[in-house]
Amino acid sequence: MILHKIETASKMEIERLQLIRLQETLTRVYEKVPYYRKKFDEYGVKLEDFQSIRDVIKLPFTVKKDLRDHYPFGLFAVPQSDLIRIHASSGTSGKPTVVGYTKKDIQNWADLVARSIAMSGGQPGEILHNAYGYGLFTGGLGLHYGGETLGMATVPVSGGNTDRQITIIEDFNPTVICCTPSYLLNIAEKMEELGKNPRETSLKFGILGAEPWSEEMRQTIERKLNIKACDIYGLSEVMGPGVSMECHEAQDGLHIAEDHFLVEVIDPNTLLPVPDGEDGELVFTSLTKEAFPIIRYRSGDIASLNRDKCKCGRTTVRMSRVKGRIDDMLIIRGINVFPSEIEHFLLTIKNIEPHYQLHVFKKGSLQHIELQVEVMGELFTAIRGDMNHGEINTLKKQIQNLIKNHCLITLDVNVLQPKSLPRSEGKAVRIVNHINESMQV
Ligand code: DLL
């Protein structure tokens, strides 16, 4: 097992390093970014007040709108001539958010992703199949530089062209594949269509992330492809992939790269810290970034923290898998639910395929959610043959009851033939909103 020194450091050592780096970061942003200087002055933030990492709560938050308001380079802390890379995330509305990297930033990122790949089971000398999209999205290039830094032969396949992905997997014999969980399922399904067994490839490990997925989805993927699947998390505003990564030994939460990021979890309504183990919004402060340092960035992602030592030996704080983004939370007659929670229960039902979408409609004055889910091929034929649709109704009722009992919401269920829902080549679309207003139901 390849372990970086910091990954097994004591809490005290980690905190000491974090404090030095926090002080450096605050000094840098105060001197170099007019936006932060103004905001710190407004909040009465004095740099000498930061004598412990717990003082971070004295700082104002940064939100996506702040990035958009300073589009494209307004929050950069270095002159443009020091940049060697720029990424942007599309976002659903308005201007994209733009992030920049110096040479040192790219080196740090590559080192962190190399650590992440090693954590997932990747080894120098092996082959890494990188099916994250290359381009403005940080997934492709992020994993690419990490793979090379670890010493893996990195294949820059990018997303899409699934037939070609399969040929490359067969011919190059990679041990590790990187892509979104939904795209890996898509690849596996295509293999089956081509009469190939997805369990019989050279692949041993999957580095899967960039979208929420449940524990049941992990089990489905591991079963279908005979691999170990680990969760990788990150966001372009903070760096890209590699902010945290699950180890293949425990598969029990994602180790946060605490030497580069300070994490907090807050209640998104009160903005106060929540205790470890409780769900809240992840907030990140970068500790080493030169071009685009970020202070108390509200990620919008819901997760919890666990500070116990992991059985892999790493001491860094772990985050739970992300339940979802606050924006993707459905509020149905006062009950909050994330698509990943529905997925968690849905995939425990026999004869269900791991392909689903939640459609938000308006029926009369009432709004409602329809869960569209595919069933296994043989079953669907059997159901169609059944004149009184007994079996289809039983299955719908079973799904409805399970979701009602566990998530406390009532959904309409629409059972579909295999391959009727769109397949993703990147981030899967789980919610389709047919009404233009908010998701409040
Ligand atoms: O998705 C970076 C990335 C690339 C992560 C490849 C992992 C692998 P953005 O496009 O800026 O960056 O989107 C960031 O995606 O705030 C989360 O809402 C979501 N997300 C990322 N990783 C996970 C994950 C990349 N493992 C946004 N689980 C984040 C759940 C995730 N959601």
Tab-separated table of N, CA and C in Angstrom, residues 11 14-23 50-59 258 262-264 287 307:
chain	number	residue	atom	x	y	z
A	11	LYS	N	-3.554	13.972	14.485
A	11	LYS	CA	-4.478	15.117	14.330
A	11	LYS	C	-3.732	16.425	14.589
A	14	ILE	N	-1.574	17.416	11.679
A	14	ILE	CA	-2.400	17.897	10.570
A	14	ILE	C	-2.887	19.316	10.864
A	15	GLU	N	-3.358	19.516	12.084
A	15	GLU	CA	-3.903	20.840	12.426
A	15	GLU	C	-2.826	21.913	12.409
A	16	ARG	N	-1.603	21.536	12.844
A	16	ARG	CA	-0.510	22.512	12.846
A	16	ARG	C	-0.225	22.968	11.405
A	17	LEU	N	-0.149	21.980	10.513
A	17	LEU	CA	0.113	22.286	9.099
A	17	LEU	C	-1.035	23.124	8.515
A	18	GLN	N	-2.251	22.735	8.865
A	18	GLN	CA	-3.416	23.466	8.334
A	18	GLN	C	-3.405	24.922	8.782
A	19	LEU	N	-3.026	25.143	10.045
A	19	LEU	CA	-3.045	26.520	10.549
A	19	LEU	C	-2.039	27.392	9.800
A	20	ILE	N	-0.831	26.849	9.624
A	20	ILE	CA	0.197	27.628	8.892
A	20	ILE	C	-0.330	27.963	7.496
A	21	ARG	N	-0.912	26.958	6.851
A	21	ARG	CA	-1.373	27.158	5.469
A	21	ARG	C	-2.600	28.066	5.398
A	22	LEU	N	-3.439	27.987	6.436
A	22	LEU	CA	-4.614	28.868	6.466
A	22	LEU	C	-4.148	30.322	6.584
A	23	GLN	N	-3.173	30.549	7.484
A	23	GLN	CA	-2.676	31.921	7.664
A	23	GLN	C	-2.066	32.445	6.363
A	50	PHE	N	-6.389	34.738	13.668
A	50	PHE	CA	-6.436	33.324	13.277
A	50	PHE	C	-5.291	32.544	13.903
A	51	GLN	N	-5.531	32.081	15.134
A	51	GLN	CA	-4.494	31.379	15.877
A	51	GLN	C	-4.824	29.897	16.025
A	52	SER	N	-5.975	29.500	15.490
A	52	SER	CA	-6.369	28.088	15.530
A	52	SER	C	-7.221	27.856	14.283
A	53	ILE	N	-7.228	26.602	13.781
A	53	ILE	CA	-8.038	26.379	12.576
A	53	ILE	C	-9.531	26.550	12.873
A	54	ARG	N	-9.883	26.459	14.169
A	54	ARG	CA	-11.292	26.638	14.528
A	54	ARG	C	-11.751	28.097	14.334
A	55	ASP	N	-10.763	28.992	14.224
A	55	ASP	CA	-11.102	30.396	13.963
A	55	ASP	C	-11.669	30.601	12.565
A	56	VAL	N	-11.622	29.565	11.749
A	56	VAL	CA	-12.131	29.694	10.375
A	56	VAL	C	-13.586	30.175	10.366
A	57	ILE	N	-14.312	29.860	11.433
A	57	ILE	CA	-15.730	30.261	11.463
A	57	ILE	C	-15.914	31.786	11.532
A	58	LYS	N	-14.811	32.504	11.793
A	58	LYS	CA	-14.913	33.975	11.816
A	58	LYS	C	-14.960	34.558	10.407
A	59	LEU	N	-14.708	33.692	9.410
A	59	LEU	CA	-14.619	34.191	8.034
A	59	LEU	C	-15.975	34.166	7.341
A	258	GLU	N	-6.658	16.633	3.790
A	258	GLU	CA	-6.684	17.728	4.769
A	258	GLU	C	-5.461	18.626	4.717
A	262	LEU	N	-9.437	22.599	4.142
A	262	LEU	CA	-10.047	22.592	5.466
A	262	LEU	C	-11.541	22.410	5.246
A	263	VAL	N	-12.126	21.406	5.893
A	263	VAL	CA	-13.544	21.130	5.651
A	263	VAL	C	-14.370	21.473	6.884
A	264	GLU	N	-15.564	21.968	6.631
A	264	GLU	CA	-16.551	22.173	7.702
A	264	GLU	C	-17.870	21.606	7.206
A	287	LEU	N	-6.116	25.466	1.121
A	287	LEU	CA	-4.981	25.818	1.981
A	287	LEU	C	-3.691	26.023	1.206
A	307	ARG	N	-14.391	11.409	12.140
A	307	ARG	CA	-12.976	11.646	12.446
A	307	ARG	C	-12.277	10.405	12.992
